[in-house]
mmCIF file of N, CA and C in Angstrom:
data_model
loop_
_atom_site.group_PDB
_atom_site.id
_atom_site.type_symbol
_atom_site.label_atom_id
_atom_site.label_comp_id
_atom_site.label_asym_id
_atom_site.label_seq_id
_atom_site.Cartn_x
_atom_site.Cartn_y
_atom_site.Cartn_z
ATOM 1 N N MET A 995 -13.078 33.247 39.156
ATOM 2 C CA MET A 995 -13.740 31.975 39.323
ATOM 3 C C MET A 995 -13.932 31.327 37.956
ATOM 4 N N ILE A 996 -13.770 30.010 37.929
ATOM 5 C CA ILE A 996 -13.996 29.295 36.685
ATOM 6 C C ILE A 996 -15.056 28.219 36.880
ATOM 7 N N VAL A 997 -15.693 27.889 35.766
ATOM 8 C CA VAL A 997 -16.608 26.756 35.710
ATOM 9 C C VAL A 997 -16.080 25.857 34.607
ATOM 10 N N ILE A 998 -15.883 24.573 34.949
ATOM 11 C CA ILE A 998 -15.343 23.615 33.989
ATOM 12 C C ILE A 998 -16.376 22.533 33.726
ATOM 13 N N ASP A 999 -16.557 22.235 32.458
ATOM 14 C CA ASP A 999 -17.429 21.156 32.015
ATOM 15 C C ASP A 999 -16.624 20.370 30.991
ATOM 16 N N HIS A 1000 -16.829 19.080 30.936
ATOM 17 C CA HIS A 1000 -16.094 18.316 29.936
ATOM 18 C C HIS A 1000 -16.917 17.159 29.425
ATOM 19 N N LYS A 1001 -16.556 16.736 28.225
ATOM 20 C CA LYS A 1001 -17.133 15.557 27.603
ATOM 21 C C LYS A 1001 -15.996 14.891 26.842
ATOM 22 N N ALA A 1002 -16.288 13.854 26.126
ATOM 23 C CA ALA A 1002 -15.233 13.102 25.439
ATOM 24 C C ALA A 1002 -14.364 14.029 24.583
ATOM 25 N N HIS A 1003 -13.088 14.014 24.853
ATOM 26 C CA HIS A 1003 -12.075 14.739 24.071
ATOM 27 C C HIS A 1003 -12.288 16.250 24.032
ATOM 28 N N ARG A 1004 -12.941 16.792 25.059
ATOM 29 C CA ARG A 1004 -13.181 18.240 25.072
ATOM 30 C C ARG A 1004 -13.322 18.741 26.504
ATOM 31 N N VAL A 1005 -12.764 19.954 26.739
ATOM 32 C CA VAL A 1005 -12.887 20.626 28.026
ATOM 33 C C VAL A 1005 -13.417 22.035 27.753
ATOM 34 N N ASN A 1006 -14.511 22.396 28.443
ATOM 35 C CA ASN A 1006 -15.109 23.725 28.342
ATOM 36 C C ASN A 1006 -14.797 24.495 29.617
ATOM 37 N N VAL A 1007 -14.324 25.711 29.464
ATOM 38 C CA VAL A 1007 -13.982 26.552 30.606
ATOM 39 C C VAL A 1007 -14.639 27.920 30.422
ATOM 40 N N SER A 1008 -15.348 28.372 31.458
ATOM 41 C CA SER A 1008 -15.887 29.730 31.490
ATOM 42 C C SER A 1008 -15.263 30.441 32.675
ATOM 43 N N VAL A 1009 -14.793 31.657 32.457
ATOM 44 C CA VAL A 1009 -14.144 32.438 33.514
ATOM 45 C C VAL A 1009 -15.042 33.622 33.868
ATOM 46 N N PHE A 1010 -15.240 33.815 35.182
ATOM 47 C CA PHE A 1010 -16.055 34.912 35.691
ATOM 48 C C PHE A 1010 -15.216 35.733 36.661
ATOM 49 N N GLY A 1011 -15.061 37.015 36.374
ATOM 50 C CA GLY A 1011 -14.266 37.871 37.253
ATOM 51 C C GLY A 1011 -12.782 37.593 37.093
ATOM 52 N N GLU A 1012 -12.071 37.620 38.222
ATOM 53 C CA GLU A 1012 -10.623 37.430 38.193
ATOM 54 C C GLU A 1012 -10.262 35.964 37.936
ATOM 55 N N PHE A 1013 -9.308 35.754 37.040
ATOM 56 C CA PHE A 1013 -8.784 34.423 36.720
ATOM 57 C C PHE A 1013 -7.512 34.259 37.539
ATOM 58 N N THR A 1014 -7.572 33.422 38.575
ATOM 59 C CA THR A 1014 -6.455 33.269 39.504
ATOM 60 C C THR A 1014 -5.634 32.028 39.203
ATOM 61 N N LEU A 1015 -4.482 31.955 39.842
ATOM 62 C CA LEU A 1015 -3.624 30.777 39.686
ATOM 63 C C LEU A 1015 -4.332 29.519 40.186
ATOM 64 N N ALA A 1016 -5.082 29.621 41.263
ATOM 65 C CA ALA A 1016 -5.835 28.456 41.765
ATOM 66 C C ALA A 1016 -6.836 27.975 40.714
ATOM 67 N N ASP A 1017 -7.486 28.916 40.020
ATOM 68 C CA ASP A 1017 -8.407 28.557 38.936
ATOM 69 C C ASP A 1017 -7.656 27.825 37.822
ATOM 70 N N TYR A 1018 -6.512 28.379 37.440
ATOM 71 C CA TYR A 1018 -5.747 27.775 36.346
ATOM 72 C C TYR A 1018 -5.274 26.375 36.713
ATOM 73 N N ARG A 1019 -4.881 26.187 37.948
ATOM 74 C CA ARG A 1019 -4.435 24.865 38.394
ATOM 75 C C ARG A 1019 -5.594 23.859 38.346
ATOM 76 N N GLU A 1020 -6.797 24.320 38.650
ATOM 77 C CA GLU A 1020 -7.976 23.451 38.541
ATOM 78 C C GLU A 1020 -8.176 23.035 37.085
ATOM 79 N N PHE A 1021 -8.035 23.985 36.172
ATOM 80 C CA PHE A 1021 -8.111 23.697 34.743
ATOM 81 C C PHE A 1021 -7.038 22.680 34.333
ATOM 82 N N GLU A 1022 -5.802 22.894 34.779
ATOM 83 C CA GLU A 1022 -4.709 21.980 34.443
ATOM 84 C C GLU A 1022 -5.001 20.555 34.907
ATOM 85 N N GLU A 1023 -5.546 20.426 36.092
ATOM 86 C CA GLU A 1023 -5.842 19.105 36.639
ATOM 87 C C GLU A 1023 -6.843 18.351 35.759
ATOM 88 N N VAL A 1024 -7.897 19.034 35.340
ATOM 89 C CA VAL A 1024 -8.903 18.398 34.482
ATOM 90 C C VAL A 1024 -8.291 18.032 33.133
ATOM 91 N N VAL A 1025 -7.557 18.950 32.535
ATOM 92 C CA VAL A 1025 -6.964 18.706 31.219
ATOM 93 C C VAL A 1025 -5.948 17.567 31.290
ATOM 94 N N ASN A 1026 -5.098 17.553 32.305
ATOM 95 C CA ASN A 1026 -4.123 16.466 32.440
ATOM 96 C C ASN A 1026 -4.810 15.108 32.559
ATOM 97 N N TYR A 1027 -5.899 15.053 33.300
ATOM 98 C CA TYR A 1027 -6.659 13.806 33.438
ATOM 99 C C TYR A 1027 -7.220 13.375 32.081
ATOM 100 N N LYS A 1028 -7.845 14.312 31.369
ATOM 101 C CA LYS A 1028 -8.437 13.995 30.061
ATOM 102 C C LYS A 1028 -7.362 13.514 29.085
ATOM 103 N N ILE A 1029 -6.232 14.189 29.056
ATOM 104 C CA ILE A 1029 -5.156 13.805 28.137
ATOM 105 C C ILE A 1029 -4.638 12.416 28.485
ATOM 106 N N LYS A 1030 -4.466 12.144 29.758
ATOM 107 C CA LYS A 1030 -3.947 10.843 30.187
ATOM 108 C C LYS A 1030 -4.844 9.701 29.728
ATOM 109 N N PHE A 1031 -6.147 9.877 29.804
ATOM 110 C CA PHE A 1031 -7.064 8.787 29.512
ATOM 111 C C PHE A 1031 -7.725 8.850 28.134
ATOM 112 N N GLU A 1032 -7.663 9.994 27.460
ATOM 113 C CA GLU A 1032 -8.335 10.125 26.171
ATOM 114 C C GLU A 1032 -7.425 10.596 25.046
ATOM 115 N N GLY A 1033 -6.240 11.056 25.358
ATOM 116 C CA GLY A 1033 -5.368 11.606 24.339
ATOM 117 C C GLY A 1033 -5.681 13.077 24.104
ATOM 118 N N PRO A 1034 -5.262 13.626 22.962
ATOM 119 C CA PRO A 1034 -5.446 15.055 22.693
ATOM 120 C C PRO A 1034 -6.905 15.496 22.820
ATOM 121 N N VAL A 1035 -7.098 16.712 23.305
ATOM 122 C CA VAL A 1035 -8.437 17.253 23.543
ATOM 123 C C VAL A 1035 -8.623 18.585 22.824
ATOM 124 N N ASP A 1036 -9.885 18.967 22.674
ATOM 125 C CA ASP A 1036 -10.253 20.296 22.218
ATOM 126 C C ASP A 1036 -10.532 21.143 23.455
ATOM 127 N N LEU A 1037 -10.285 22.433 23.349
ATOM 128 C CA LEU A 1037 -10.549 23.355 24.453
ATOM 129 C C LEU A 1037 -11.502 24.450 23.997
ATOM 130 N N PHE A 1038 -12.444 24.795 24.872
ATOM 131 C CA PHE A 1038 -13.415 25.858 24.647
ATOM 132 C C PHE A 1038 -13.288 26.820 25.820
ATOM 133 N N PHE A 1039 -12.730 28.005 25.566
ATOM 134 C CA PHE A 1039 -12.533 29.011 26.612
ATOM 135 C C PHE A 1039 -13.506 30.164 26.397
ATOM 136 N N ASP A 1040 -14.494 30.318 27.285
ATOM 137 C CA ASP A 1040 -15.374 31.474 27.229
ATOM 138 C C ASP A 1040 -14.831 32.514 28.207
ATOM 139 N N LEU A 1041 -14.205 33.540 27.663
ATOM 140 C CA LEU A 1041 -13.569 34.574 28.475
ATOM 141 C C LEU A 1041 -14.338 35.894 28.407
ATOM 142 N N THR A 1042 -15.593 35.840 27.977
ATOM 143 C CA THR A 1042 -16.376 37.061 27.817
ATOM 144 C C THR A 1042 -16.715 37.727 29.149
ATOM 145 N N LYS A 1043 -16.704 36.953 30.237
ATOM 146 C CA LYS A 1043 -17.030 37.511 31.556
ATOM 147 C C LYS A 1043 -15.785 37.647 32.445
ATOM 148 N N MET A 1044 -14.616 37.417 31.862
ATOM 149 C CA MET A 1044 -13.382 37.518 32.629
ATOM 150 C C MET A 1044 -13.074 38.989 32.899
ATOM 151 N N GLY A 1045 -12.771 39.282 34.153
ATOM 152 C CA GLY A 1045 -12.388 40.636 34.512
ATOM 153 C C GLY A 1045 -10.905 40.850 34.292
ATOM 154 N N THR A 1046 -10.098 40.177 35.099
ATOM 155 C CA THR A 1046 -8.648 40.299 35.008
ATOM 156 C C THR A 1046 -8.032 38.926 35.200
ATOM 157 N N LEU A 1047 -6.768 38.839 34.891
ATOM 158 C CA LEU A 1047 -6.014 37.645 35.239
ATOM 159 C C LEU A 1047 -4.719 38.095 35.866
ATOM 160 N N THR A 1048 -4.220 37.273 36.755
ATOM 161 C CA THR A 1048 -3.002 37.641 37.459
ATOM 162 C C THR A 1048 -1.796 37.279 36.598
ATOM 163 N N LEU A 1049 -0.680 37.949 36.841
ATOM 164 C CA LEU A 1049 0.537 37.702 36.074
ATOM 165 C C LEU A 1049 0.995 36.253 36.204
ATOM 166 N N ASP A 1050 0.814 35.661 37.380
ATOM 167 C CA ASP A 1050 1.221 34.273 37.549
ATOM 168 C C ASP A 1050 0.381 33.333 36.689
ATOM 169 N N VAL A 1051 -0.856 33.693 36.395
ATOM 170 C CA VAL A 1051 -1.688 32.887 35.488
ATOM 171 C C VAL A 1051 -1.119 32.960 34.071
ATOM 172 N N ALA A 1052 -0.757 34.145 33.633
ATOM 173 C CA ALA A 1052 -0.189 34.300 32.293
ATOM 174 C C ALA A 1052 1.082 33.466 32.144
ATOM 175 N N TRP A 1053 1.941 33.503 33.139
ATOM 176 C CA TRP A 1053 3.182 32.726 33.103
ATOM 177 C C TRP A 1053 2.879 31.227 33.130
ATOM 178 N N GLU A 1054 1.946 30.799 33.964
ATOM 179 C CA GLU A 1054 1.572 29.382 34.047
ATOM 180 C C GLU A 1054 1.000 28.893 32.721
ATOM 181 N N GLU A 1055 0.247 29.754 32.045
ATOM 182 C CA GLU A 1055 -0.335 29.388 30.757
ATOM 183 C C GLU A 1055 0.763 29.132 29.726
ATOM 184 N N VAL A 1056 1.792 29.956 29.726
ATOM 185 C CA VAL A 1056 2.916 29.755 28.803
ATOM 186 C C VAL A 1056 3.612 28.428 29.113
ATOM 187 N N LYS A 1057 3.896 28.165 30.372
ATOM 188 C CA LYS A 1057 4.573 26.914 30.754
ATOM 189 C C LYS A 1057 3.717 25.697 30.416
ATOM 190 N N PHE A 1058 2.430 25.766 30.717
ATOM 191 C CA PHE A 1058 1.526 24.642 30.456
ATOM 192 C C PHE A 1058 1.414 24.385 28.954
ATOM 193 N N SER A 1059 1.284 25.440 28.176
ATOM 194 C CA SER A 1059 1.187 25.291 26.720
ATOM 195 C C SER A 1059 2.436 24.645 26.143
ATOM 196 N N ARG A 1060 3.592 25.078 26.591
ATOM 197 C CA ARG A 1060 4.849 24.494 26.098
ATOM 198 C C ARG A 1060 4.975 23.036 26.489
ATOM 199 N N ALA A 1061 4.540 22.680 27.696
ATOM 200 C CA ALA A 1061 4.638 21.295 28.162
ATOM 201 C C ALA A 1061 3.648 20.378 27.447
ATOM 202 N N HIS A 1062 2.599 20.951 26.880
ATOM 203 C CA HIS A 1062 1.549 20.157 26.231
ATOM 204 C C HIS A 1062 1.394 20.548 24.761
ATOM 205 N N ALA A 1063 2.489 20.802 24.115
ATOM 206 C CA ALA A 1063 2.473 21.306 22.739
ATOM 207 C C ALA A 1063 1.675 20.431 21.780
ATOM 208 N N ASN A 1064 1.643 19.128 22.010
ATOM 209 C CA ASN A 1064 0.970 18.211 21.084
ATOM 210 C C ASN A 1064 -0.281 17.576 21.679
ATOM 211 N N ASP A 1065 -0.810 18.141 22.735
ATOM 212 C CA ASP A 1065 -1.943 17.539 23.440
ATOM 213 C C ASP A 1065 -3.286 18.197 23.156
ATOM 214 N N PHE A 1066 -3.313 19.159 22.237
ATOM 215 C CA PHE A 1066 -4.564 19.831 21.903
ATOM 216 C C PHE A 1066 -4.808 19.745 20.408
ATOM 217 N N ASN A 1067 -6.060 19.511 20.026
ATOM 218 C CA ASN A 1067 -6.430 19.509 18.610
ATOM 219 C C ASN A 1067 -6.839 20.902 18.167
ATOM 220 N N ARG A 1068 -7.925 21.388 18.784
ATOM 221 C CA ARG A 1068 -8.446 22.709 18.446
ATOM 222 C C ARG A 1068 -8.731 23.464 19.742
ATOM 223 N N VAL A 1069 -8.496 24.769 19.679
ATOM 224 C CA VAL A 1069 -8.741 25.637 20.829
ATOM 225 C C VAL A 1069 -9.606 26.797 20.361
ATOM 226 N N ALA A 1070 -10.795 26.907 20.962
ATOM 227 C CA ALA A 1070 -11.700 28.014 20.661
ATOM 228 C C ALA A 1070 -11.674 28.985 21.833
ATOM 229 N N VAL A 1071 -11.413 30.246 21.551
ATOM 230 C CA VAL A 1071 -11.377 31.288 22.573
ATOM 231 C C VAL A 1071 -12.479 32.285 22.243
ATOM 232 N N ILE A 1072 -13.392 32.479 23.182
ATOM 233 C CA ILE A 1072 -14.484 33.420 22.983
ATOM 234 C C ILE A 1072 -14.189 34.665 23.811
ATOM 235 N N THR A 1073 -14.069 35.802 23.127
ATOM 236 C CA THR A 1073 -13.729 37.056 23.799
ATOM 237 C C THR A 1073 -14.073 38.229 22.903
ATOM 238 N N ASP A 1074 -14.236 39.379 23.529
ATOM 239 C CA ASP A 1074 -14.354 40.614 22.771
ATOM 240 C C ASP A 1074 -13.185 41.542 23.120
ATOM 241 N N SER A 1075 -12.208 41.001 23.848
ATOM 242 C CA SER A 1075 -11.043 41.774 24.269
ATOM 243 C C SER A 1075 -9.913 41.635 23.252
ATOM 244 N N GLU A 1076 -9.427 42.771 22.796
ATOM 245 C CA GLU A 1076 -8.313 42.759 21.849
ATOM 246 C C GLU A 1076 -7.058 42.154 22.489
ATOM 247 N N TRP A 1077 -6.841 42.466 23.785
ATOM 248 C CA TRP A 1077 -5.672 41.929 24.488
ATOM 249 C C TRP A 1077 -5.735 40.409 24.572
ATOM 250 N N VAL A 1078 -6.893 39.854 24.897
ATOM 251 C CA VAL A 1078 -7.043 38.395 24.992
ATOM 252 C C VAL A 1078 -6.875 37.768 23.606
ATOM 253 N N THR A 1079 -7.371 38.426 22.587
ATOM 254 C CA THR A 1079 -7.207 37.922 21.217
ATOM 255 C C THR A 1079 -5.729 37.821 20.859
ATOM 256 N N TRP A 1080 -4.965 38.873 21.143
ATOM 257 C CA TRP A 1080 -3.523 38.841 20.876
ATOM 258 C C TRP A 1080 -2.847 37.739 21.688
ATOM 259 N N SER A 1081 -3.253 37.579 22.917
ATOM 260 C CA SER A 1081 -2.692 36.536 23.777
ATOM 261 C C SER A 1081 -2.970 35.145 23.203
ATOM 262 N N ALA A 1082 -4.174 34.951 22.675
ATOM 263 C CA ALA A 1082 -4.527 33.658 22.074
ATOM 264 C C ALA A 1082 -3.655 33.366 20.865
ATOM 265 N N TRP A 1083 -3.445 34.367 20.035
ATOM 266 C CA TRP A 1083 -2.598 34.167 18.857
ATOM 267 C C TRP A 1083 -1.152 33.893 19.267
ATOM 268 N N LEU A 1084 -0.686 34.556 20.303
ATOM 269 C CA LEU A 1084 0.665 34.321 20.803
ATOM 270 C C LEU A 1084 0.804 32.898 21.336
ATOM 271 N N SER A 1085 -0.187 32.430 22.067
ATOM 272 C CA SER A 1085 -0.104 31.083 22.642
ATOM 273 C C SER A 1085 -0.077 30.011 21.560
ATOM 274 N N GLN A 1086 -0.594 30.333 20.379
ATOM 275 C CA GLN A 1086 -0.578 29.372 19.277
ATOM 276 C C GLN A 1086 0.848 29.015 18.868
ATOM 277 N N THR A 1087 1.802 29.887 19.157
ATOM 278 C CA THR A 1087 3.186 29.581 18.810
ATOM 279 C C THR A 1087 3.760 28.462 19.677
ATOM 280 N N PHE A 1088 3.100 28.156 20.803
ATOM 281 C CA PHE A 1088 3.585 27.127 21.718
ATOM 282 C C PHE A 1088 2.907 25.775 21.536
ATOM 283 N N VAL A 1089 1.811 25.725 20.791
ATOM 284 C CA VAL A 1089 1.070 24.462 20.636
ATOM 285 C C VAL A 1089 0.866 24.143 19.166
ATOM 286 N N ASN A 1090 0.788 22.856 18.888
ATOM 287 C CA ASN A 1090 0.495 22.383 17.540
ATOM 288 C C ASN A 1090 -1.001 22.127 17.438
ATOM 289 N N ALA A 1091 -1.772 23.186 17.570
ATOM 290 C CA ALA A 1091 -3.227 23.098 17.538
ATOM 291 C C ALA A 1091 -3.762 24.236 16.684
ATOM 292 N N ASP A 1092 -4.973 24.039 16.213
ATOM 293 C CA ASP A 1092 -5.662 25.092 15.490
ATOM 294 C C ASP A 1092 -6.348 25.971 16.528
ATOM 295 N N VAL A 1093 -5.936 27.235 16.644
ATOM 296 C CA VAL A 1093 -6.501 28.169 17.607
ATOM 297 C C VAL A 1093 -7.327 29.198 16.843
ATOM 298 N N GLN A 1094 -8.601 29.350 17.243
ATOM 299 C CA GLN A 1094 -9.488 30.321 16.624
ATOM 300 C C GLN A 1094 -10.119 31.187 17.705
ATOM 301 N N VAL A 1095 -10.295 32.464 17.410
ATOM 302 C CA VAL A 1095 -10.937 33.400 18.333
ATOM 303 C C VAL A 1095 -12.314 33.732 17.776
ATOM 304 N N PHE A 1096 -13.309 33.713 18.658
ATOM 305 C CA PHE A 1096 -14.699 33.971 18.286
ATOM 306 C C PHE A 1096 -15.281 35.038 19.202
ATOM 307 N N ASP A 1097 -16.305 35.726 18.709
ATOM 308 C CA ASP A 1097 -17.055 36.630 19.585
ATOM 309 C C ASP A 1097 -18.421 36.032 19.927
ATOM 310 N N ASP A 1098 -18.718 34.858 19.374
ATOM 311 C CA ASP A 1098 -19.998 34.191 19.592
ATOM 312 C C ASP A 1098 -19.768 32.751 20.064
ATOM 313 N N PRO A 1099 -20.218 32.407 21.273
ATOM 314 C CA PRO A 1099 -20.027 31.047 21.787
ATOM 315 C C PRO A 1099 -20.638 29.959 20.894
ATOM 316 N N ALA A 1100 -21.784 30.252 20.275
ATOM 317 C CA ALA A 1100 -22.426 29.252 19.405
ATOM 318 C C ALA A 1100 -21.551 28.943 18.190
ATOM 319 N N ALA A 1101 -20.926 29.955 17.634
ATOM 320 C CA ALA A 1101 -20.041 29.740 16.480
ATOM 321 C C ALA A 1101 -18.818 28.925 16.888
ATOM 322 N N ALA A 1102 -18.280 29.199 18.074
ATOM 323 C CA ALA A 1102 -17.130 28.434 18.569
ATOM 324 C C ALA A 1102 -17.509 26.980 18.794
ATOM 325 N N ASP A 1103 -18.665 26.760 19.385
ATOM 326 C CA ASP A 1103 -19.138 25.399 19.631
ATOM 327 C C ASP A 1103 -19.346 24.658 18.313
ATOM 328 N N GLU A 1104 -19.937 25.320 17.353
ATOM 329 C CA GLU A 1104 -20.165 24.708 16.034
ATOM 330 C C GLU A 1104 -18.838 24.322 15.386
ATOM 331 N N TRP A 1105 -17.843 25.205 15.491
ATOM 332 C CA TRP A 1105 -16.530 24.921 14.917
ATOM 333 C C TRP A 1105 -15.902 23.698 15.594
ATOM 334 N N LEU A 1106 -15.980 23.620 16.919
ATOM 335 C CA LEU A 1106 -15.405 22.476 17.618
ATOM 336 C C LEU A 1106 -16.164 21.185 17.344
ATOM 337 N N GLU A 1107 -17.452 21.266 17.163
ATOM 338 C CA GLU A 1107 -18.256 20.075 16.897
ATOM 339 C C GLU A 1107 -18.131 19.585 15.463
ATOM 340 N N GLY A 1108 -17.636 20.453 14.552
ATOM 341 C CA GLY A 1108 -17.469 20.084 13.167
ATOM 342 C C GLY A 1108 -16.370 19.057 12.991
ATOM 343 N N GLU A 1109 -16.241 18.580 11.815
ATOM 344 C CA GLU A 1109 -15.207 17.582 11.497
ATOM 345 C C GLU A 1109 -13.831 18.187 11.694
ATOM 346 N N ALA A 1110 -12.937 17.420 12.296
ATOM 347 C CA ALA A 1110 -11.559 17.866 12.546
ATOM 348 C C ALA A 1110 -10.765 17.929 11.266
#
């Protein structure tokens, strides 16, 4: 399950339990809308409560990242999982954005709120 919140030029996503393809598609819909009307956005992913993700989500993330290579400014990923950290660094190869991994949501928020 995901919870999505957004404000000008930013989308916040928190994942709880399993991250499914339906969840990812909901995320894509919000991001596509924001990009269409506001241009490039920042992303805040809180994955500290994520249990698992399905293989189709991982594949969709690669396709979405490649299709939106220039649509993100900064991406903050909050996790304590080494696997998710490696995945975040790998996804950076598909986007022209600054991707940072944090273990503290407040630090990630501060980084995104700072000057670009």
